[in-house]
Amino acid sequence: MARVNRQILLRARPRGLPKLSDFEMRESPVPVPDDREFLVQAIYLSVDPYMRGRMNDRVSYAPPVALGAVMVGGVVGRITRSNHPDFPDGTIVEGRLGWQDYALSDGKGVRRIDPTLAPISTALGVLGMPGLTAYFGLLDVGQAVAGETVVVSGAAGAVGSLAGQIARIKGCRVVGVAGSDAKVEWLLGELGFDAAFNYKTEPDPAARFRALCPQGVDVYFDNVGGVLTDAVFSLLNVHARVSVCGQISQYNAERPELGPRLLWGLIETRSKVQGFLVSDYAPRFKEAGAALAAWLKAGRIQYRETIVAGLENAPKAFLDLFHGTNVGKQLVKVSEE
Ligand SMILES: NC(=O)c1ccc[n+]([C@@H]2O[C@H](COP(=O)([O-])OP(=O)(O)OC[C@H]3O[C@@H](n4cnc5c(N)ncnc54)[C@H](OP(=O)(O)O)[C@@H]3O)[C@@H](O)[C@H]2O)c1
């Protein structure tokens, strides 16, 4: 077994867009599990937009990562040494074990993964946090029902691609927006979106949304915020619901962006705008996990993963989320399955 544990630490708090130099790699000895602890070797590491918030020196819904501490992140890995009766050697697990080769755990917040159900990487995507986010954001917050028009921004990402497909399963008309022609092709082809466009080449997104949503918008699943969201707000129907999942266009803004003042429209339409955190739904994760697994097994949802090899490439993979390099879920492969 390796003796060295490579860890990626937060070195500096970024201003604006993060840089590779905001991270550093440290090598330390592989830790040894105590009684009722086990050691996990990372196989896949998830990089996610929420990590940008953890780099700030500001308590949000979760505390920041301390300078010099290991970056937070979801990991799928294998238990290589265990002193815990419930987690034997060889078990595949998923948990927030951080950007490192090896992590100790006492089992809290760690779940066992059944490798016969689906590829183990899906525990960080369609059968993990992004899948749960799409499910609750669309069905509980968005209350989407058959026949309604659902707009999804960030539609070719981990969460957005699933939110759109769940909306299709529920009989909605789904319109997506994403940042490349290849992404739009994927949405319209394999994923069965009814309409989609590339916002990076569209000079007038508001006009395009209007053309693609002739019946207006009943549910807006918002992953991005900014000008795209301003454009969708002007199309909300009476009693529309806006499910505010993410605002990635704003995460690197050093000052809040000024936008049109749209609240008057909410009075006219009696629309609801609600932010949510997937973690608030923990008591219902089993329900959503079962639904997602059944849809996946039946071939009713498709997923893609963009996988970068090597722990040392995790910072770059994370930064690339802000450039839209990923299609579907962005993962880092840390070691062989
Ligand atoms: N509320 C919750 O509990 C919860 C849980 C998970 C995730 N989230 C949020 O959900 C959103 C999606 O997360 P994810 O993990 O699925 O990430 P993702 O969509 O797989 O990756 C991020 C995507 O955002 C798009 N993007 C980047 N900068 C943008 C900009 N300025 N304007 C528009 N789009 C931009 C890029 O795609 P393009 O090529 O299309 O630009 C990129 O691929 C994020 O905002 C995240 O913070 C919220």
Coordinates of N, CA, C and O in Angstrom, one line a residue, residues 50 54 59-63 96 129-130 132-138 140-141 159 221-222 243-247 251 274-285:
Y50 N -20.4 24.6 -5.9 CA -20.6 25.1 -4.6 C -19.2 25.3 -3.9 O -19.1 26.1 -2.9
R54 N -17.1 27.9 -0.7 CA -16.3 27.5 0.4 C -14.9 28.1 0.4 O -14.2 28.0 1.4
V59 N -19.1 32.8 6.2 CA -20.0 31.7 6.5 C -21.2 31.9 5.7 O -21.9 32.9 5.7
S60 N -21.5 30.9 4.9 CA -22.8 30.9 4.1 C -23.6 29.8 4.8 O -23.7 29.8 6.0
Y61 N -24.3 28.9 4.0 CA -25.0 27.8 4.7 C -24.1 26.8 5.2 O -24.5 25.9 5.9
A62 N -22.8 26.9 4.9 CA -21.8 26.0 5.4 C -20.5 26.8 5.7 O -20.3 27.8 5.0
P63 N -19.7 26.4 6.6 CA -18.5 27.2 6.9 C -17.5 27.1 5.8 O -17.5 26.2 5.0
R96 N -18.2 12.9 1.8 CA -17.4 14.1 1.7 C -16.0 13.9 2.3 O -15.8 14.4 3.4
M129 N -25.7 13.4 -5.2 CA -26.2 14.7 -4.9 C -26.8 15.5 -6.1 O -27.9 16.1 -5.9
P130 N -26.2 15.5 -7.3 CA -26.8 16.2 -8.4 C -28.2 15.6 -8.8 O -29.1 16.4 -9.1
L132 N -30.3 14.1 -6.8 CA -31.3 14.4 -5.7 C -31.7 15.9 -5.9 O -32.8 16.3 -5.7
T133 N -30.7 16.7 -6.2 CA -31.0 18.2 -6.4 C -32.0 18.4 -7.5 O -32.9 19.2 -7.4
A134 N -31.8 17.7 -8.6 CA -32.7 17.8 -9.8 C -34.1 17.4 -9.4 O -35.1 18.0 -9.7
Y135 N -34.2 16.3 -8.7 CA -35.5 15.7 -8.3 C -36.2 16.6 -7.4 O -37.4 17.0 -7.7
F136 N -35.6 17.1 -6.3 CA -36.4 17.9 -5.4 C -36.6 19.3 -5.9 O -37.7 19.9 -5.7
G137 N -35.6 19.8 -6.6 CA -35.7 21.2 -7.1 C -36.8 21.3 -8.2 O -37.6 22.3 -8.2
L138 N -37.0 20.2 -9.0 CA -38.0 20.2 -10.0 C -39.4 19.9 -9.4 O -40.4 20.6 -9.7
D140 N -40.4 19.1 -6.0 CA -40.9 19.7 -4.8 C -41.0 21.2 -4.8 O -42.0 21.8 -4.5
V141 N -39.9 21.8 -5.2 CA -39.8 23.3 -5.2 C -40.6 23.8 -6.5 O -41.5 24.7 -6.4
V159 N -26.7 18.7 -12.8 CA -28.1 18.9 -12.3 C -29.1 19.2 -13.4 O -30.1 18.5 -13.5
F221 N -36.3 26.2 -13.7 CA -35.3 25.6 -12.9 C -34.0 26.3 -13.2 O -33.3 26.2 -14.2
D222 N -33.6 27.2 -12.2 CA -32.5 28.1 -12.5 C -31.2 27.6 -11.9 O -31.0 27.6 -10.6
S243 N -37.6 27.7 -9.3 CA -36.8 26.9 -8.4 C -35.3 27.4 -8.5 O -34.7 27.1 -9.5
V244 N -34.9 28.1 -7.5 CA -33.5 28.7 -7.6 C -32.5 27.7 -7.0 O -32.4 27.6 -5.8
C245 N -31.9 27.0 -7.9 CA -31.0 25.9 -7.5 C -29.6 26.5 -7.4 O -28.9 26.2 -6.4
G246 N -29.1 27.3 -8.4 CA -27.8 27.8 -8.4 C -27.7 29.1 -9.2 O -28.7 29.5 -9.9
Q247 N -26.6 29.9 -9.0 CA -26.5 31.2 -9.7 C -25.0 31.3 -10.1 O -24.3 32.2 -9.8
Y251 N -21.1 33.6 -9.1 CA -20.2 33.1 -8.1 C -18.8 33.8 -8.0 O -18.2 33.9 -7.0
Q274 N -38.4 30.4 -5.1 CA -37.9 29.8 -3.9 C -36.5 29.2 -4.1 O -36.3 28.4 -5.0
G275 N -35.6 29.6 -3.3 CA -34.3 28.9 -3.2 C -34.4 27.7 -2.4 O -35.3 27.5 -1.6
F276 N -33.5 26.7 -2.6 CA -33.5 25.5 -1.8 C -32.1 24.9 -1.7 O -31.2 25.2 -2.5
L277 N -31.9 24.1 -0.7 CA -30.6 23.3 -0.5 C -31.0 21.9 -0.5 O -31.9 21.5 0.2
V278 N -30.3 21.1 -1.3 CA -30.7 19.7 -1.4 C -30.5 19.0 0.0 O -31.3 18.1 0.3
S279 N -29.6 19.5 0.8 CA -29.4 18.8 2.1 C -30.6 18.9 3.0 O -30.8 18.1 3.8
D280 N -31.5 19.9 2.7 CA -32.7 20.0 3.5 C -33.6 18.8 3.3 O -34.6 18.6 4.1
Y281 N -33.4 18.1 2.2 CA -34.3 17.0 1.8 C -33.8 15.7 2.3 O -34.3 14.6 1.9
A282 N -32.7 15.7 3.1 CA -32.1 14.4 3.6 C -33.1 13.3 4.0 O -33.0 12.2 3.7
P283 N -34.2 13.7 4.8 CA -35.1 12.7 5.2 C -35.8 12.0 4.0 O -36.4 10.9 4.2
R284 N -35.8 12.6 2.8 CA -36.5 12.0 1.7 C -35.5 11.5 0.6 O -36.0 11.2 -0.5
F285 N -34.3 11.4 0.9 CA -33.3 10.9 -0.1 C -33.6 9.5 -0.6 O -33.4 9.2 -1.7

